Amino acid sequence: KPPTPWPSDVSVCFADSPDLMAADISRGLLRRVQRECPEPEQMHELEQEVASGRCVLRENVDGIVERVVFLVALRIEDGVNTLMQLGSIGEDGRLQRGKVELPGTKRARDEPASEARLRALSKLGILANYIKLSSEHEVVLDLKSHKFDIPTEYRRAESHATLTDERQFIDEAMYMEAHVAE
């Protein structure tokens, strides 16, 4: 059985219009957003996201430009608790942001979810050795982006996983990994 539901005549997971849109459409809509937005710094960052494929822009039925972001998240459970990411460390070794969320990453428009999932797992260090993936489903959230002030659809491929060993054993292994690296 595949990790996602079988495709049908009505639905194919992860093959919706934003996955299949041409990059030129996003670039054209970006020019329209740039004319309407007074913040050049925000627009530069949005331009980078569109150019790298980390998001696409589309026009809804009301003529409003929407941003679509593709995410991969790991719901890792130990039978009682769910592992949550509390923040991330930047290249300078400092806390970049503190936010409670499932561990994961953005996926590029043309990047298979499986490759993005492997990238997310690789960021977990030795913990990745104790994770067993079981199933996947898509969660779609429609929110307004605080950063860009644009309606945004977040399309999250959420993988369910369990820890394969006792938490105490895993905690000891992670402690040893951290101290060997020093």
PDB file of C-alpha atoms in Angstrom:
ATOM      1  CA  LYS A   1       0.000   0.000   0.000  1.00  0.00           C
ATOM      2  CA  PRO A   2       1.406   3.446  -0.891  1.00  0.00           C
ATOM      3  CA  PRO A   3       1.934   6.047   1.890  1.00  0.00           C
ATOM      4  CA  THR A   4      -0.797   8.236   0.333  1.00  0.00           C
ATOM      5  CA  PRO A   5      -4.333   7.308  -0.733  1.00  0.00           C
ATOM      6  CA  TRP A   6      -4.644   5.575  -4.092  1.00  0.00           C
ATOM      7  CA  PRO A   7      -5.402   7.987  -6.961  1.00  0.00           C
ATOM      8  CA  SER A   8      -8.964   8.006  -8.274  1.00  0.00           C
ATOM      9  CA  ASP A   9     -10.853   9.571 -11.165  1.00  0.00           C
ATOM     10  CA  VAL A  10     -11.620  12.510  -8.878  1.00  0.00           C
ATOM     11  CA  SER A  11      -8.429  13.027  -6.876  1.00  0.00           C
ATOM     12  CA  VAL A  12      -4.675  12.454  -7.161  1.00  0.00           C
ATOM     13  CA  CYS A  13      -2.732  13.424  -4.028  1.00  0.00           C
ATOM     14  CA  PHE A  14      -0.169  16.174  -4.537  1.00  0.00           C
ATOM     15  CA  ALA A  15      -1.233  16.809  -8.164  1.00  0.00           C
ATOM     16  CA  ASP A  16      -3.413  19.869  -7.699  1.00  0.00           C
ATOM     17  CA  SER A  17      -3.202  22.942  -9.910  1.00  0.00           C
ATOM     18  CA  PRO A  18      -0.432  24.704  -7.882  1.00  0.00           C
ATOM     19  CA  ASP A  19       1.789  21.635  -8.334  1.00  0.00           C
ATOM     20  CA  LEU A  20       1.274  21.748 -12.079  1.00  0.00           C
ATOM     21  CA  MET A  21       1.327  25.527 -12.737  1.00  0.00           C
ATOM     22  CA  ALA A  22       3.953  26.998 -15.022  1.00  0.00           C
ATOM     23  CA  ALA A  23       6.550  29.169 -13.272  1.00  0.00           C
ATOM     24  CA  ASP A  24       5.878  31.986 -15.794  1.00  0.00           C
ATOM     25  CA  ILE A  25       2.391  32.488 -14.358  1.00  0.00           C
ATOM     26  CA  SER A  26       3.838  33.137 -10.881  1.00  0.00           C
ATOM     27  CA  ARG A  27       6.398  35.602 -12.266  1.00  0.00           C
ATOM     28  CA  GLY A  28       3.673  37.541 -14.104  1.00  0.00           C
ATOM     29  CA  LEU A  29       1.488  37.720 -11.003  1.00  0.00           C
ATOM     30  CA  LEU A  30       4.533  38.766  -8.952  1.00  0.00           C
ATOM     31  CA  ARG A  31       4.917  41.880 -11.124  1.00  0.00           C
ATOM     32  CA  ARG A  32       1.273  42.745 -10.375  1.00  0.00           C
ATOM     33  CA  VAL A  33       1.807  42.286  -6.611  1.00  0.00           C
ATOM     34  CA  GLN A  34       4.966  44.418  -6.747  1.00  0.00           C
ATOM     35  CA  ARG A  35       2.996  47.334  -8.231  1.00  0.00           C
ATOM     36  CA  GLU A  36       0.471  47.118  -5.380  1.00  0.00           C
ATOM     37  CA  CYS A  37       2.885  46.634  -2.454  1.00  0.00           C
ATOM     38  CA  PRO A  38       4.684  49.583  -0.832  1.00  0.00           C
ATOM     39  CA  GLU A  39       7.330  47.418   0.938  1.00  0.00           C
ATOM     40  CA  PRO A  40      10.282  46.710  -1.415  1.00  0.00           C
ATOM     41  CA  GLU A  41      12.088  44.525   1.166  1.00  0.00           C
ATOM     42  CA  GLN A  42       9.109  42.181   1.464  1.00  0.00           C
ATOM     43  CA  MET A  43       8.739  42.045  -2.308  1.00  0.00           C
ATOM     44  CA  HIS A  44      12.398  41.122  -2.742  1.00  0.00           C
ATOM     45  CA  GLU A  45      11.915  38.169  -0.389  1.00  0.00           C
ATOM     46  CA  LEU A  46       8.710  37.114  -2.184  1.00  0.00           C
ATOM     47  CA  GLU A  47      10.533  37.399  -5.511  1.00  0.00           C
ATOM     48  CA  GLN A  48      13.223  35.030  -4.182  1.00  0.00           C
ATOM     49  CA  GLU A  49      10.569  32.528  -3.037  1.00  0.00           C
ATOM     50  CA  VAL A  50       8.888  32.576  -6.447  1.00  0.00           C
ATOM     51  CA  ALA A  51      12.202  32.301  -8.343  1.00  0.00           C
ATOM     52  CA  SER A  52      13.361  29.343  -6.217  1.00  0.00           C
ATOM     53  CA  GLY A  53       9.978  27.592  -6.494  1.00  0.00           C
ATOM     54  CA  ARG A  54       9.357  27.701  -2.725  1.00  0.00           C
ATOM     55  CA  CYS A  55       5.947  29.198  -3.508  1.00  0.00           C
ATOM     56  CA  VAL A  56       3.708  29.864  -6.487  1.00  0.00           C
ATOM     57  CA  LEU A  57       1.294  32.702  -7.075  1.00  0.00           C
ATOM     58  CA  ARG A  58      -2.141  32.232  -8.595  1.00  0.00           C
ATOM     59  CA  GLU A  59      -5.213  34.335  -9.166  1.00  0.00           C
ATOM     60  CA  ASN A  60      -8.446  33.255  -7.481  1.00  0.00           C
ATOM     61  CA  VAL A  61     -11.947  33.585  -8.972  1.00  0.00           C
ATOM     62  CA  ASP A  62     -12.265  37.085  -7.456  1.00  0.00           C
ATOM     63  CA  GLY A  63      -9.085  38.280  -9.213  1.00  0.00           C
ATOM     64  CA  ILE A  64      -7.059  38.342  -5.976  1.00  0.00           C
ATOM     65  CA  VAL A  65      -3.474  37.065  -6.095  1.00  0.00           C
ATOM     66  CA  GLU A  66      -2.873  34.185  -3.684  1.00  0.00           C
ATOM     67  CA  ARG A  67       0.363  32.584  -2.595  1.00  0.00           C
ATOM     68  CA  VAL A  68       0.648  28.787  -2.368  1.00  0.00           C
ATOM     69  CA  VAL A  69       3.361  27.264  -0.167  1.00  0.00           C
ATOM     70  CA  PHE A  70       4.253  23.574  -0.196  1.00  0.00           C
ATOM     71  CA  LEU A  71       5.356  22.085   3.132  1.00  0.00           C
ATOM     72  CA  VAL A  72       6.434  18.712   4.444  1.00  0.00           C
ATOM     73  CA  ALA A  73       5.857  18.023   8.150  1.00  0.00           C
ATOM     74  CA  LEU A  74       6.686  15.042  10.348  1.00  0.00           C
ATOM     75  CA  ARG A  75       4.174  14.054  13.050  1.00  0.00           C
ATOM     76  CA  ILE A  76       6.452  11.896  15.223  1.00  0.00           C
ATOM     77  CA  GLU A  77       4.763  10.189  18.163  1.00  0.00           C
ATOM     78  CA  ASP A  78       6.007   7.919  20.927  1.00  0.00           C
ATOM     79  CA  GLY A  79       2.585   6.509  21.803  1.00  0.00           C
ATOM     80  CA  VAL A  80       1.740   9.336  24.221  1.00  0.00           C
ATOM     81  CA  ASN A  81       3.495  12.522  23.091  1.00  0.00           C
ATOM     82  CA  THR A  82       4.068  14.277  19.769  1.00  0.00           C
ATOM     83  CA  LEU A  83       7.539  15.638  19.022  1.00  0.00           C
ATOM     84  CA  MET A  84       7.419  19.382  18.342  1.00  0.00           C
ATOM     85  CA  GLN A  85      10.079  21.745  17.070  1.00  0.00           C
ATOM     86  CA  LEU A  86      10.543  24.686  19.430  1.00  0.00           C
ATOM     87  CA  GLY A  87      12.645  26.867  17.130  1.00  0.00           C
ATOM     88  CA  SER A  88      15.554  26.810  14.730  1.00  0.00           C
ATOM     89  CA  ILE A  89      19.216  27.721  14.943  1.00  0.00           C
ATOM     90  CA  GLY A  90      20.727  29.932  12.248  1.00  0.00           C
ATOM     91  CA  GLU A  91      24.115  29.501  10.595  1.00  0.00           C
ATOM     92  CA  ASP A  92      25.537  31.921  13.163  1.00  0.00           C
ATOM     93  CA  GLY A  93      24.531  29.515  15.975  1.00  0.00           C
ATOM     94  CA  ARG A  94      21.837  31.829  17.334  1.00  0.00           C
ATOM     95  CA  LEU A  95      18.138  31.122  17.744  1.00  0.00           C
ATOM     96  CA  GLN A  96      16.465  32.411  14.589  1.00  0.00           C
ATOM     97  CA  ARG A  97      12.894  31.980  15.628  1.00  0.00           C
ATOM     98  CA  GLY A  98      11.016  30.444  18.455  1.00  0.00           C
ATOM     99  CA  LYS A  99       7.828  28.755  17.282  1.00  0.00           C
ATOM    100  CA  VAL A 100       6.167  25.515  18.337  1.00  0.00           C
ATOM    101  CA  GLU A 101       5.477  23.452  15.210  1.00  0.00           C
ATOM    102  CA  LEU A 102       5.914  20.011  13.726  1.00  0.00           C
ATOM    103  CA  PRO A 103       9.434  19.466  12.375  1.00  0.00           C
ATOM    104  CA  GLY A 104       9.547  19.874   8.615  1.00  0.00           C
ATOM    105  CA  THR A 105      10.583  22.046   5.699  1.00  0.00           C
ATOM    106  CA  LYS A 106       9.323  23.947   2.671  1.00  0.00           C
ATOM    107  CA  ARG A 107       9.189  21.956  -0.535  1.00  0.00           C
ATOM    108  CA  ALA A 108      10.002  23.479  -3.911  1.00  0.00           C
ATOM    109  CA  ARG A 109       7.217  23.399  -6.498  1.00  0.00           C
ATOM    110  CA  ASP A 110       8.886  20.699  -8.602  1.00  0.00           C
ATOM    111  CA  GLU A 111      10.467  18.803  -5.700  1.00  0.00           C
ATOM    112  CA  PRO A 112       8.881  15.455  -4.818  1.00  0.00           C
ATOM    113  CA  ALA A 113       7.523  15.337  -1.269  1.00  0.00           C
ATOM    114  CA  SER A 114       9.694  12.269  -0.616  1.00  0.00           C
ATOM    115  CA  GLU A 115      12.902  14.273  -1.249  1.00  0.00           C
ATOM    116  CA  ALA A 116      11.758  17.133   0.992  1.00  0.00           C
ATOM    117  CA  ARG A 117      10.837  14.586   3.688  1.00  0.00           C
ATOM    118  CA  LEU A 118      14.379  13.138   3.522  1.00  0.00           C
ATOM    119  CA  ARG A 119      15.815  16.657   3.902  1.00  0.00           C
ATOM    120  CA  ALA A 120      13.598  17.235   6.953  1.00  0.00           C
ATOM    121  CA  LEU A 121      14.669  13.902   8.461  1.00  0.00           C
ATOM    122  CA  SER A 122      18.363  14.678   7.857  1.00  0.00           C
ATOM    123  CA  LYS A 123      17.997  17.821  10.006  1.00  0.00           C
ATOM    124  CA  LEU A 124      17.000  15.640  12.981  1.00  0.00           C
ATOM    125  CA  GLY A 125      20.480  14.117  13.344  1.00  0.00           C
ATOM    126  CA  ILE A 126      20.693  10.771  15.125  1.00  0.00           C
ATOM    127  CA  LEU A 127      16.984  10.962  15.999  1.00  0.00           C
ATOM    128  CA  ALA A 128      16.216  10.092  12.345  1.00  0.00           C
ATOM    129  CA  ASN A 129      17.644   6.602  13.005  1.00  0.00           C
ATOM    130  CA  TYR A 130      14.835   5.958  15.498  1.00  0.00           C
ATOM    131  CA  ILE A 131      11.897   7.067  13.350  1.00  0.00           C
ATOM    132  CA  LYS A 132       9.581   4.771  11.390  1.00  0.00           C
ATOM    133  CA  LEU A 133       7.332   6.462   8.820  1.00  0.00           C
ATOM    134  CA  SER A 134       3.878   4.938   8.481  1.00  0.00           C
ATOM    135  CA  SER A 135       1.443   7.047   6.444  1.00  0.00           C
ATOM    136  CA  GLU A 136       0.934  10.439   4.881  1.00  0.00           C
ATOM    137  CA  HIS A 137      -1.944  12.775   4.183  1.00  0.00           C
ATOM    138  CA  GLU A 138      -2.314  16.326   2.937  1.00  0.00           C
ATOM    139  CA  VAL A 139      -3.511  19.174   5.140  1.00  0.00           C
ATOM    140  CA  VAL A 140      -4.562  22.421   3.439  1.00  0.00           C
ATOM    141  CA  LEU A 141      -4.698  25.633   5.493  1.00  0.00           C
ATOM    142  CA  ASP A 142      -5.931  28.957   4.100  1.00  0.00           C
ATOM    143  CA  LEU A 143      -4.414  31.846   6.061  1.00  0.00           C
ATOM    144  CA  LYS A 144      -3.090  35.332   5.441  1.00  0.00           C
ATOM    145  CA  SER A 145       0.702  35.512   5.340  1.00  0.00           C
ATOM    146  CA  HIS A 146       1.876  37.883   8.077  1.00  0.00           C
ATOM    147  CA  LYS A 147       5.170  38.449   6.276  1.00  0.00           C
ATOM    148  CA  PHE A 148       3.771  39.286   2.818  1.00  0.00           C
ATOM    149  CA  ASP A 149       0.182  40.331   3.684  1.00  0.00           C
ATOM    150  CA  ILE A 150      -1.132  38.027   0.930  1.00  0.00           C
ATOM    151  CA  PRO A 151      -3.800  35.316   1.225  1.00  0.00           C
ATOM    152  CA  THR A 152      -1.796  32.084   1.416  1.00  0.00           C
ATOM    153  CA  GLU A 153      -2.706  28.444   0.988  1.00  0.00           C
ATOM    154  CA  TYR A 154      -0.353  26.180   2.928  1.00  0.00           C
ATOM    155  CA  ARG A 155      -0.338  22.670   1.420  1.00  0.00           C
ATOM    156  CA  ARG A 156       1.297  20.431   4.018  1.00  0.00           C
ATOM    157  CA  ALA A 157       2.205  16.819   3.275  1.00  0.00           C
ATOM    158  CA  GLU A 158       2.064  15.473   6.828  1.00  0.00           C
ATOM    159  CA  SER A 159       3.883  12.178   7.436  1.00  0.00           C
ATOM    160  CA  HIS A 160       2.886  10.148  10.468  1.00  0.00           C
ATOM    161  CA  ALA A 161       5.763   8.411  12.210  1.00  0.00           C
ATOM    162  CA  THR A 162       6.584   6.638  15.429  1.00  0.00           C
ATOM    163  CA  LEU A 163       9.722   6.332  17.506  1.00  0.00           C
ATOM    164  CA  THR A 164      11.162   2.820  17.263  1.00  0.00           C
ATOM    165  CA  ASP A 165      12.797   2.744  20.700  1.00  0.00           C
ATOM    166  CA  GLU A 166      12.183   3.884  24.255  1.00  0.00           C
ATOM    167  CA  ARG A 167      12.533   7.633  24.776  1.00  0.00           C
ATOM    168  CA  GLN A 168      15.181   7.191  27.489  1.00  0.00           C
ATOM    169  CA  PHE A 169      17.424   5.208  25.115  1.00  0.00           C
ATOM    170  CA  ILE A 170      16.938   7.774  22.332  1.00  0.00           C
ATOM    171  CA  ASP A 171      17.623  10.687  24.713  1.00  0.00           C
ATOM    172  CA  GLU A 172      20.898   9.018  25.793  1.00  0.00           C
ATOM    173  CA  ALA A 173      21.939   8.461  22.158  1.00  0.00           C
ATOM    174  CA  MET A 174      21.211  12.106  21.304  1.00  0.00           C
ATOM    175  CA  TYR A 175      23.131  13.272  24.384  1.00  0.00           C
ATOM    176  CA  MET A 176      26.126  11.154  23.329  1.00  0.00           C
ATOM    177  CA  GLU A 177      25.944  12.508  19.736  1.00  0.00           C
ATOM    178  CA  ALA A 178      25.919  16.097  21.002  1.00  0.00           C
ATOM    179  CA  HIS A 179      28.940  15.544  23.265  1.00  0.00           C
ATOM    180  CA  VAL A 180      30.956  13.598  20.683  1.00  0.00           C
ATOM    181  CA  ALA A 181      30.530  16.532  18.293  1.00  0.00           C
ATOM    182  CA  GLU A 182      32.124  18.892  20.853  1.00  0.00           C
TER     183      GLU A 182
END
